[in-house]
């Protein structure tokens, strides 16, 4: 273990003991204990001294020991409906990856964007965006990166990539399009990025307010598609223009990659039908559930995800007696840690409420001028953008959303009007390699320097803030 990691490992519990034992803010016992646990988790979340999923288990240990919440109550947060919504989504994503459907869809999109350098970049932007709407942005980036590297290897040589400015900009922008397209695509749907579902879970658990798949998508999709095309235009026209025009071998290369996949297999067709069925059912869920509710039947977006997920373990991949589309052994690749992070964040949010810490922070922030709701929410978004640059996006949502939701309730405003823009801000950090997993993944490829990412990211961060301000204006 290196020295910095050891320091971070010891700083978390040390800060916890100091805040609990000395109570420098002179809080009552319950909120001081929750604040101490928050400080410990925050240090470990920011520094990743231990895996984030392990940090997310601390409430299960500390809250019962400190008398903040009983074990049964703490455990309930880890079984929130949105944990299972993401579980169903992960099952579909696993099936897509197992049968190579995700690669087929990505190459199919890219092959239709032409051989022009900028249109190839647009193809990678669109492919990353569309796939990341349904599977995690990290998985999307990991899948798209080898495709991007193979395209660059065959289209440009190493000498030109280091000496020819246009080729260098093309290579750089292609890599950035994968990371940024994946992050922006994650904004579009409730299951596209962990912070989205985490926010919905917090509102449901702590404020008894339900955010459906459609509630999110009608805000997230227009915002994300606008940000996607503006980001593309700024990257290829303003920040890193390449002016390369058409690649002679571009179409042949991408077609060759696509042809290597062969014809659609029976398994791919069946997974695709289930994937499209789930997407459509999620989008038309509201009117169907409203109709069924009159008959005492509750149909939720979580139930739909689990039904489709269960069918993957039942429907055969080829012949009637062949293996099913998914087997339980496939779930070894499931990102279980993210589900634990949901639970830890929701448990923390619940403790914030029960201990009265949210009320204390809310009263303090209510001292700010709230006469102009638009400006107030824009300021909250700016704080969210700043926080997500300092810590992981899911940690920011777990800590900050309970506060902004309580501020909304205190002003007799629906909590989602404050919480959704702040959660979107969590996915809008493009400046640093450590800001998001997609940024870190493309940085590790060697095609992107941190200075180049900062140059592009600071422009896209400002662009995101302007779009967030417009979104808040229309919402509020």
Short mmCIF file of C-alpha atoms in Angstrom, two decimals:
data_model
loop_
_atom_site.label_atom_id
_atom_site.label_comp_id
_atom_site.label_asym_id
_atom_site.label_seq_id
_atom_site.Cartn_x
_atom_site.Cartn_y
_atom_site.Cartn_z
CA UNK A 1 0.00 0.00 0.00
CA UNK A 2 1.46 3.40 -0.99
CA UNK A 3 1.82 6.24 1.48
CA UNK A 4 -1.00 8.47 0.10
CA UNK A 5 -3.47 5.58 0.20
CA UNK A 6 -2.49 4.75 3.77
CA UNK A 7 -2.99 8.39 4.79
CA UNK A 8 -6.44 8.44 3.15
CA UNK A 9 -7.32 5.13 4.81
CA UNK A 10 -6.50 6.51 8.27
CA UNK A 11 -7.94 10.00 7.67
CA UNK A 12 -11.51 8.72 7.28
CA UNK A 13 -11.92 7.06 10.70
CA UNK A 14 -9.75 9.74 12.36
CA UNK A 15 -12.05 12.47 11.11
CA UNK A 16 -15.04 10.40 12.23
CA UNK A 17 -13.65 10.15 15.79
CA UNK A 18 -12.78 13.86 15.95
CA UNK A 19 -16.23 15.01 14.80
CA UNK A 20 -18.04 12.56 17.06
CA UNK A 21 -15.89 13.04 20.17
CA UNK A 22 -15.33 16.81 20.03
CA UNK A 23 -18.48 17.90 18.14
CA UNK A 24 -16.88 21.18 16.89
CA UNK A 25 -20.16 22.39 15.34
CA UNK A 26 -22.01 21.97 18.68
CA UNK A 27 -24.73 19.82 17.14
CA UNK A 28 -27.07 17.52 19.04
CA UNK A 29 -25.95 13.92 19.45
CA UNK A 30 -27.87 12.34 16.54
CA UNK A 31 -26.87 14.80 13.78
CA UNK A 32 -23.26 14.94 15.05
CA UNK A 33 -23.00 11.14 14.69
CA UNK A 34 -24.44 11.20 11.15
CA UNK A 35 -22.09 14.04 10.20
CA UNK A 36 -19.14 12.03 11.53
CA UNK A 37 -20.16 8.98 9.45
CA UNK A 38 -20.62 11.25 6.41
CA UNK A 39 -17.10 12.66 6.84
CA UNK A 40 -15.63 9.15 7.01
CA UNK A 41 -17.52 8.01 3.92
CA UNK A 42 -16.75 11.23 2.05
CA UNK A 43 -12.97 10.87 2.58
CA UNK A 44 -13.01 7.26 1.41
CA UNK A 45 -15.34 8.02 -1.51
CA UNK A 46 -13.16 10.90 -2.75
CA UNK A 47 -9.82 9.13 -2.30
CA UNK A 48 -11.09 5.60 -3.05
CA UNK A 49 -8.89 4.38 -0.20
CA UNK A 50 -11.04 1.24 -0.31
CA UNK A 51 -13.48 0.23 -3.07
CA UNK A 52 -16.50 2.54 -3.11
CA UNK A 53 -18.85 -0.41 -2.62
CA UNK A 54 -17.06 -1.26 0.63
CA UNK A 55 -17.37 2.34 1.83
CA UNK A 56 -21.10 2.07 1.09
CA UNK A 57 -21.40 -0.72 3.67
CA UNK A 58 -20.32 1.54 6.55
CA UNK A 59 -23.92 2.60 7.43
CA UNK A 60 -24.81 -1.08 8.05
CA UNK A 61 -22.01 -1.22 10.62
CA UNK A 62 -22.00 2.25 12.15
CA UNK A 63 -25.65 3.35 12.30
CA UNK A 64 -26.81 0.47 14.56
CA UNK A 65 -23.65 0.74 16.71
CA UNK A 66 -24.15 4.49 17.18
CA UNK A 67 -27.90 4.21 17.74
CA UNK A 68 -28.68 6.35 14.69
CA UNK A 69 -30.94 3.73 13.06
CA UNK A 70 -31.67 0.10 13.81
CA UNK A 71 -30.22 -2.62 11.62
CA UNK A 72 -33.59 -3.52 10.09
CA UNK A 73 -34.27 0.10 9.14
CA UNK A 74 -30.77 0.53 7.71
CA UNK A 75 -31.04 -2.68 5.68
CA UNK A 76 -34.31 -1.52 4.10
CA UNK A 77 -32.47 1.22 2.25
CA UNK A 78 -30.38 -1.39 0.44
CA UNK A 79 -33.55 -3.01 -0.96
CA UNK A 80 -35.11 0.15 -2.37
CA UNK A 81 -37.21 -0.31 -5.54
CA UNK A 82 -34.62 1.56 -7.62
CA UNK A 83 -31.92 -0.92 -6.64
CA UNK A 84 -34.04 -3.59 -8.32
CA UNK A 85 -34.83 -1.33 -11.27
CA UNK A 86 -31.10 -1.15 -11.97
CA UNK A 87 -30.75 -4.90 -11.33
CA UNK A 88 -33.21 -5.60 -14.17
CA UNK A 89 -31.40 -3.14 -16.43
CA UNK A 90 -28.06 -4.77 -15.64
CA UNK A 91 -29.46 -8.17 -16.65
CA UNK A 92 -30.44 -6.85 -20.08
CA UNK A 93 -27.01 -5.20 -20.44
CA UNK A 94 -25.28 -8.47 -19.54
CA UNK A 95 -27.25 -10.34 -22.19
CA UNK A 96 -26.37 -7.71 -24.82
CA UNK A 97 -22.68 -8.03 -23.99
CA UNK A 98 -22.74 -11.85 -23.78
CA UNK A 99 -24.14 -12.21 -27.30
CA UNK A 100 -22.16 -9.28 -28.81
CA UNK A 101 -25.35 -7.36 -29.58
CA UNK A 102 -23.89 -4.12 -28.24
CA UNK A 103 -20.95 -4.29 -30.70
CA UNK A 104 -23.30 -5.04 -33.61
CA UNK A 105 -25.47 -2.03 -32.75
CA UNK A 106 -22.44 0.26 -32.33
CA UNK A 107 -20.81 -0.73 -35.64
CA UNK A 108 -24.19 -0.53 -37.38
CA UNK A 109 -24.59 3.08 -36.28
CA UNK A 110 -21.00 4.01 -37.17
CA UNK A 111 -21.19 2.40 -40.63
CA UNK A 112 -24.09 4.69 -41.53
CA UNK A 113 -22.29 7.94 -40.74
CA UNK A 114 -19.99 7.86 -43.78
CA UNK A 115 -16.20 8.06 -44.29
CA UNK A 116 -15.69 11.76 -43.60
CA UNK A 117 -13.45 12.30 -40.54
CA UNK A 118 -16.02 14.43 -38.70
CA UNK A 119 -18.85 12.04 -39.55
CA UNK A 120 -16.84 9.11 -38.19
CA UNK A 121 -16.48 11.07 -34.94
CA UNK A 122 -20.23 11.76 -35.01
CA UNK A 123 -20.82 8.02 -35.46
CA UNK A 124 -18.82 7.24 -32.32
CA UNK A 125 -20.62 10.01 -30.43
CA UNK A 126 -24.04 8.64 -31.45
CA UNK A 127 -23.14 4.98 -30.86
CA UNK A 128 -21.75 5.71 -27.38
CA UNK A 129 -24.73 7.93 -26.56
CA UNK A 130 -27.45 5.50 -27.69
CA UNK A 131 -25.93 2.45 -26.00
CA UNK A 132 -25.19 4.36 -22.78
CA UNK A 133 -28.88 5.25 -22.51
CA UNK A 134 -29.52 1.62 -21.55
CA UNK A 135 -26.30 0.18 -20.12
CA UNK A 136 -23.83 1.85 -17.79
CA UNK A 137 -21.57 4.54 -19.22
CA UNK A 138 -18.55 2.65 -17.91
CA UNK A 139 -19.52 -0.56 -19.76
CA UNK A 140 -20.26 1.46 -22.91
CA UNK A 141 -16.83 3.10 -22.84
CA UNK A 142 -15.06 -0.20 -22.25
CA UNK A 143 -16.91 -1.70 -25.23
CA UNK A 144 -16.42 1.24 -27.60
CA UNK A 145 -12.73 1.90 -26.82
CA UNK A 146 -11.27 -1.15 -28.65
CA UNK A 147 -13.45 -0.35 -31.67
CA UNK A 148 -12.13 3.21 -31.67
CA UNK A 149 -8.51 2.11 -31.28
CA UNK A 150 -8.83 -0.35 -34.19
CA UNK A 151 -10.31 2.38 -36.40
CA UNK A 152 -7.45 4.75 -35.55
CA UNK A 153 -4.80 2.06 -36.04
CA UNK A 154 -5.97 1.36 -39.57
CA UNK A 155 -6.86 4.90 -40.66
CA UNK A 156 -3.85 6.86 -39.34
CA UNK A 157 -0.21 5.99 -38.69
CA UNK A 158 1.71 6.82 -35.52
CA UNK A 159 3.99 9.34 -37.22
CA UNK A 160 1.09 11.44 -38.51
CA UNK A 161 -0.66 11.19 -35.15
CA UNK A 162 2.28 12.93 -33.48
CA UNK A 163 3.30 15.37 -36.22
CA UNK A 164 0.19 16.20 -38.27
CA UNK A 165 -2.11 18.54 -36.34
CA UNK A 166 -5.26 17.44 -38.19
CA UNK A 167 -4.56 13.74 -37.62
CA UNK A 168 -3.70 14.40 -33.99
CA UNK A 169 -6.96 16.31 -33.47
CA UNK A 170 -8.94 13.58 -35.22
CA UNK A 171 -7.44 10.85 -32.99
CA UNK A 172 -7.96 12.91 -29.85
CA UNK A 173 -11.55 13.87 -30.67
CA UNK A 174 -12.48 10.30 -31.58
CA UNK A 175 -11.34 9.12 -28.15
CA UNK A 176 -13.08 11.99 -26.37
CA UNK A 177 -16.29 11.30 -28.31
CA UNK A 178 -16.44 7.84 -26.72
CA UNK A 179 -16.06 9.16 -23.15
CA UNK A 180 -18.27 12.20 -23.58
CA UNK A 181 -20.91 10.37 -25.62
CA UNK A 182 -21.14 7.70 -22.92
CA UNK A 183 -21.47 10.25 -20.11
CA UNK A 184 -24.05 12.35 -21.98
CA UNK A 185 -26.03 9.24 -22.98
CA UNK A 186 -26.24 8.28 -19.32
CA UNK A 187 -28.24 11.46 -18.68
CA UNK A 188 -31.03 10.49 -21.08
CA UNK A 189 -32.72 7.73 -19.06
CA UNK A 190 -33.25 6.78 -15.44
CA UNK A 191 -31.10 3.64 -15.87
CA UNK A 192 -28.40 5.29 -17.98
CA UNK A 193 -26.19 6.29 -15.07
CA UNK A 194 -26.13 5.23 -11.38
CA UNK A 195 -26.68 8.77 -9.97
CA UNK A 196 -30.05 9.01 -11.77
CA UNK A 197 -31.54 5.96 -10.09
CA UNK A 198 -29.87 6.91 -6.80
CA UNK A 199 -31.63 10.30 -6.86
CA UNK A 200 -34.98 8.64 -7.59
CA UNK A 201 -34.40 6.23 -4.72
CA UNK A 202 -33.59 9.06 -2.29
CA UNK A 203 -36.76 10.98 -3.23
CA UNK A 204 -38.82 7.82 -2.87
CA UNK A 205 -37.24 6.71 0.42
CA UNK A 206 -36.91 10.03 2.23
CA UNK A 207 -39.54 12.28 0.64
CA UNK A 208 -42.20 9.76 -0.52
CA UNK A 209 -42.01 11.17 -4.01
CA UNK A 210 -41.86 8.83 -7.01
CA UNK A 211 -39.82 9.66 -10.12
CA UNK A 212 -40.86 7.32 -12.94
CA UNK A 213 -38.82 6.36 -15.97
CA UNK A 214 -40.89 8.80 -18.08
CA UNK A 215 -40.62 11.62 -15.49
CA UNK A 216 -36.87 11.48 -15.90
CA UNK A 217 -36.73 10.88 -19.65
CA UNK A 218 -38.95 13.82 -20.62
CA UNK A 219 -36.34 16.09 -18.99
CA UNK A 220 -33.12 14.10 -19.42
CA UNK A 221 -33.50 13.14 -23.08
CA UNK A 222 -34.04 16.65 -24.57
CA UNK A 223 -31.22 18.02 -22.40
CA UNK A 224 -28.80 15.22 -23.31
CA UNK A 225 -29.47 15.17 -27.06
CA UNK A 226 -28.98 18.95 -27.18
CA UNK A 227 -25.73 18.69 -25.20
CA UNK A 228 -24.57 15.83 -27.44
CA UNK A 229 -24.81 17.74 -30.73
CA UNK A 230 -23.45 20.98 -29.26
CA UNK A 231 -20.51 19.06 -27.77
CA UNK A 232 -19.83 17.43 -31.14
CA UNK A 233 -19.92 20.78 -32.97
CA UNK A 234 -17.66 22.50 -30.43
CA UNK A 235 -15.13 19.63 -30.49
CA UNK A 236 -14.79 19.27 -34.28
CA UNK A 237 -15.34 22.89 -35.32
CA UNK A 238 -13.88 25.00 -32.50
CA UNK A 239 -11.68 23.14 -29.99
CA UNK A 240 -9.95 20.44 -32.09
CA UNK A 241 -10.76 20.95 -35.81
CA UNK A 242 -9.09 18.35 -38.07
CA UNK A 243 -10.09 19.40 -41.65
CA UNK A 244 -9.15 15.93 -42.96
CA UNK A 245 -12.18 15.31 -45.16
CA UNK A 246 -12.78 11.74 -46.35
CA UNK A 247 -10.75 8.66 -45.46
CA UNK A 248 -10.27 6.39 -48.43
CA UNK A 249 -10.35 3.19 -46.38
CA UNK A 250 -12.79 4.32 -43.69
CA UNK A 251 -15.90 2.61 -45.02
CA UNK A 252 -14.06 -0.61 -45.89
CA UNK A 253 -12.56 -0.84 -42.41
CA UNK A 254 -15.82 -0.35 -40.53
CA UNK A 255 -17.68 -2.69 -42.90
CA UNK A 256 -14.97 -5.33 -42.41
CA UNK A 257 -15.37 -5.06 -38.61
CA UNK A 258 -19.14 -5.37 -39.00
CA UNK A 259 -18.92 -8.29 -41.42
CA UNK A 260 -16.71 -10.18 -38.98
CA UNK A 261 -19.77 -10.45 -36.73
CA UNK A 262 -21.57 -12.48 -39.41
CA UNK A 263 -25.35 -12.73 -39.64
CA UNK A 264 -27.68 -11.93 -36.77
CA UNK A 265 -27.80 -14.97 -34.50
CA UNK A 266 -31.03 -16.26 -32.97
CA UNK A 267 -29.77 -15.19 -29.53
CA UNK A 268 -29.04 -11.65 -30.71
CA UNK A 269 -32.51 -11.35 -32.23
CA UNK A 270 -34.20 -12.54 -29.05
CA UNK A 271 -32.17 -10.25 -26.80
CA UNK A 272 -32.86 -7.33 -29.15
CA UNK A 273 -36.63 -7.98 -29.03
CA UNK A 274 -36.56 -8.09 -25.22
CA UNK A 275 -34.40 -4.94 -25.08
CA UNK A 276 -36.74 -2.98 -27.37
CA UNK A 277 -39.80 -4.32 -25.53
CA UNK A 278 -38.44 -3.09 -22.20
CA UNK A 279 -37.56 0.33 -23.62
CA UNK A 280 -41.06 0.75 -25.12
CA UNK A 281 -42.81 -0.52 -21.98
CA UNK A 282 -40.82 1.92 -19.86
CA UNK A 283 -41.85 4.81 -22.11
CA UNK A 284 -45.59 3.95 -22.15
CA UNK A 285 -45.63 2.75 -18.55
CA UNK A 286 -47.46 5.77 -17.08
CA UNK A 287 -50.79 5.47 -18.98
CA UNK A 288 -50.83 1.67 -18.60
CA UNK A 289 -50.17 1.77 -14.85
CA UNK A 290 -52.77 4.53 -14.43
CA UNK A 291 -55.38 2.35 -16.13
CA UNK A 292 -54.49 -0.78 -14.13
CA UNK A 293 -54.45 1.11 -10.83
CA UNK A 294 -58.23 1.53 -11.08
CA UNK A 295 -58.46 -2.28 -10.82
CA UNK A 296 -56.12 -2.49 -7.84
CA UNK A 297 -53.14 -3.62 -9.93
CA UNK A 298 -49.79 -1.90 -9.41
CA UNK A 299 -47.46 -2.07 -12.42
CA UNK A 300 -44.13 -0.33 -11.85
CA UNK A 301 -41.13 0.28 -14.06
CA UNK A 302 -39.14 -1.85 -11.60
CA UNK A 303 -41.52 -4.78 -12.14
CA UNK A 304 -41.16 -4.44 -15.92
CA UNK A 305 -37.36 -4.53 -15.65
CA UNK A 306 -37.45 -7.63 -13.46
CA UNK A 307 -39.94 -9.43 -15.72
CA UNK A 308 -37.73 -8.88 -18.79
CA UNK A 309 -34.66 -9.78 -16.72
CA UNK A 310 -36.29 -13.03 -15.58
CA UNK A 311 -37.27 -13.93 -19.17
CA UNK A 312 -33.58 -13.84 -20.12
CA UNK A 313 -33.06 -16.82 -17.81
CA UNK A 314 -36.01 -18.70 -19.34
CA UNK A 315 -35.95 -18.06 -23.11
CA UNK A 316 -33.52 -20.42 -24.92
CA UNK A 317 -30.71 -18.90 -26.95
CA UNK A 318 -31.24 -21.12 -30.01
CA UNK A 319 -33.04 -24.45 -29.96
CA UNK A 320 -35.80 -25.28 -27.52
CA UNK A 321 -33.42 -27.28 -25.32
CA UNK A 322 -30.41 -24.97 -25.72
CA UNK A 323 -28.98 -22.89 -22.88
CA UNK A 324 -31.05 -19.81 -21.91
CA UNK A 325 -30.01 -16.32 -22.98
CA UNK A 326 -28.54 -15.77 -19.52
CA UNK A 327 -27.29 -18.26 -16.94
CA UNK A 328 -26.71 -17.46 -13.31
CA UNK A 329 -22.96 -17.88 -13.81
CA UNK A 330 -23.12 -14.86 -16.14
CA UNK A 331 -24.08 -12.65 -13.19
CA UNK A 332 -20.50 -12.89 -11.92
CA UNK A 333 -19.94 -9.95 -14.28
CA UNK A 334 -22.81 -7.98 -12.73
CA UNK A 335 -21.62 -4.68 -11.19
CA UNK A 336 -22.94 -5.60 -7.74
CA UNK A 337 -20.83 -2.84 -6.20
CA UNK A 338 -23.01 -0.17 -7.82
CA UNK A 339 -26.12 -1.69 -6.22
CA UNK A 340 -24.41 -1.51 -2.83
CA UNK A 341 -23.51 2.12 -3.53
CA UNK A 342 -27.20 2.87 -4.11
CA UNK A 343 -28.06 1.31 -0.78
CA UNK A 344 -25.32 3.15 1.08
CA UNK A 345 -26.37 6.49 -0.38
CA UNK A 346 -30.05 5.95 0.40
CA UNK A 347 -29.24 4.80 3.93
CA UNK A 348 -27.18 7.94 4.45
CA UNK A 349 -30.02 10.09 3.10
CA UNK A 350 -32.49 8.38 5.46
CA UNK A 351 -30.19 9.00 8.43
CA UNK A 352 -29.88 12.66 7.38
CA UNK A 353 -33.65 12.98 7.71
CA UNK A 354 -34.15 10.97 10.90
CA UNK A 355 -31.36 12.70 12.77
CA UNK A 356 -32.55 16.18 11.80
CA UNK A 357 -29.32 16.99 9.96
CA UNK A 358 -31.18 17.80 6.74
CA UNK A 359 -33.38 20.25 8.68
CA UNK A 360 -30.31 21.96 10.15
CA UNK A 361 -28.53 22.32 6.78
CA UNK A 362 -31.77 23.36 5.09
CA UNK A 363 -32.41 26.09 7.67
CA UNK A 364 -28.87 27.35 7.12
CA UNK A 365 -29.26 27.41 3.33
CA UNK A 366 -32.66 29.03 3.61
CA UNK A 367 -30.77 32.07 4.82
CA UNK A 368 -29.78 32.51 1.18
CA UNK A 369 -31.97 34.72 -0.96
CA UNK A 370 -34.69 32.45 -2.41
CA UNK A 371 -36.92 35.19 -3.75
CA UNK A 372 -35.85 34.25 -7.27
CA UNK A 373 -36.30 30.47 -7.50
CA UNK A 374 -34.61 30.33 -10.92
CA UNK A 375 -31.37 31.90 -9.67
CA UNK A 376 -31.46 29.80 -6.49
CA UNK A 377 -31.72 26.49 -8.39
CA UNK A 378 -29.03 27.60 -10.87
CA UNK A 379 -26.73 28.24 -7.88
CA UNK A 380 -27.53 24.73 -6.58
CA UNK A 381 -26.58 23.31 -10.00
CA UNK A 382 -23.31 25.26 -9.93
CA UNK A 383 -22.54 23.81 -6.48
CA UNK A 384 -23.39 20.35 -7.85
CA UNK A 385 -20.98 20.81 -10.77
CA UNK A 386 -18.25 21.89 -8.35
CA UNK A 387 -18.85 18.94 -6.00
CA UNK A 388 -18.85 16.37 -8.80
CA UNK A 389 -15.42 17.63 -9.87
CA UNK A 390 -14.14 16.82 -6.37
CA UNK A 391 -15.81 13.43 -5.83
CA UNK A 392 -17.55 10.69 -7.77
CA UNK A 393 -20.89 11.64 -9.29
CA UNK A 394 -22.85 9.08 -7.28
CA UNK A 395 -21.26 10.29 -4.02
CA UNK A 396 -22.25 13.86 -4.89
CA UNK A 397 -25.85 12.82 -5.49
CA UNK A 398 -26.04 10.76 -2.30
CA UNK A 399 -24.83 13.68 -0.22
CA UNK A 400 -26.32 16.74 -1.96
CA UNK A 401 -29.71 15.60 -3.29
CA UNK A 402 -31.30 15.10 0.17
CA UNK A 403 -30.40 18.69 0.96
CA UNK A 404 -31.73 20.27 -2.24
CA UNK A 405 -34.90 18.14 -2.06
CA UNK A 406 -35.53 19.32 1.50
CA UNK A 407 -35.03 22.93 0.36
CA UNK A 408 -37.66 22.39 -2.33
CA UNK A 409 -40.15 20.86 0.12
CA UNK A 410 -39.51 23.74 2.53
CA UNK A 411 -40.45 26.15 -0.27
CA UNK A 412 -43.61 24.14 -1.15
CA UNK A 413 -42.07 23.07 -4.46
CA UNK A 414 -41.97 19.51 -5.82
CA UNK A 415 -38.57 18.07 -4.82
CA UNK A 416 -37.89 16.72 -8.31
CA UNK A 417 -37.74 20.27 -9.71
CA UNK A 418 -34.62 20.88 -7.61
CA UNK A 419 -33.24 17.33 -7.55
CA UNK A 420 -33.32 16.45 -11.27
CA UNK A 421 -31.21 19.42 -12.48
CA UNK A 422 -28.68 18.85 -9.68
CA UNK A 423 -28.47 15.15 -10.57
CA UNK A 424 -27.96 15.96 -14.25
CA UNK A 425 -25.08 18.22 -13.14
CA UNK A 426 -23.45 15.11 -11.64
CA UNK A 427 -22.89 13.69 -15.15
CA UNK A 428 -21.59 16.94 -16.63
CA UNK A 429 -17.97 16.94 -15.54
CA UNK A 430 -15.72 16.55 -18.58
CA UNK A 431 -12.49 18.22 -17.41
CA UNK A 432 -10.39 15.67 -15.52
CA UNK A 433 -9.47 12.01 -16.09
CA UNK A 434 -10.53 11.16 -12.55
CA UNK A 435 -13.91 12.93 -12.81
CA UNK A 436 -15.83 10.00 -14.32
CA UNK A 437 -14.99 6.38 -15.23
CA UNK A 438 -15.40 7.08 -19.00
CA UNK A 439 -12.86 9.91 -18.77
CA UNK A 440 -10.41 7.67 -16.92
CA UNK A 441 -10.83 4.82 -19.41
CA UNK A 442 -10.09 6.87 -22.54
CA UNK A 443 -7.23 8.66 -20.76
CA UNK A 444 -5.65 5.26 -20.07
CA UNK A 445 -5.62 4.54 -23.83
CA UNK A 446 -2.63 6.85 -24.32
CA UNK A 447 -4.36 8.85 -27.07
CA UNK A 448 -5.51 11.63 -24.70
CA UNK A 449 -3.40 13.97 -22.55
CA UNK A 450 -4.85 15.45 -19.37
CA UNK A 451 -4.19 18.97 -20.73
CA UNK A 452 -6.23 18.16 -23.87
CA UNK A 453 -9.08 16.78 -21.77
CA UNK A 454 -9.03 19.90 -19.60
CA UNK A 455 -9.07 22.16 -22.67
CA UNK A 456 -12.14 20.40 -24.09
CA UNK A 457 -13.75 19.74 -20.72
CA UNK A 458 -13.77 23.30 -19.44
CA UNK A 459 -15.67 24.41 -22.56
CA UNK A 460 -18.17 21.55 -22.27
CA UNK A 461 -18.60 22.17 -18.54
CA UNK A 462 -19.52 25.80 -19.23
CA UNK A 463 -21.81 24.67 -22.05
CA UNK A 464 -23.47 22.20 -19.68
CA UNK A 465 -24.00 24.93 -17.10
CA UNK A 466 -25.66 27.20 -19.67
CA UNK A 467 -27.96 24.36 -20.79
CA UNK A 468 -28.73 23.52 -17.15
CA UNK A 469 -29.67 27.15 -16.57
CA UNK A 470 -32.06 26.99 -19.55
CA UNK A 471 -33.50 23.72 -18.26
CA UNK A 472 -34.08 25.23 -14.82
CA UNK A 473 -35.78 28.23 -16.44
CA UNK A 474 -38.28 25.96 -18.25
CA UNK A 475 -38.84 23.79 -15.17
CA UNK A 476 -39.14 26.51 -12.55
#
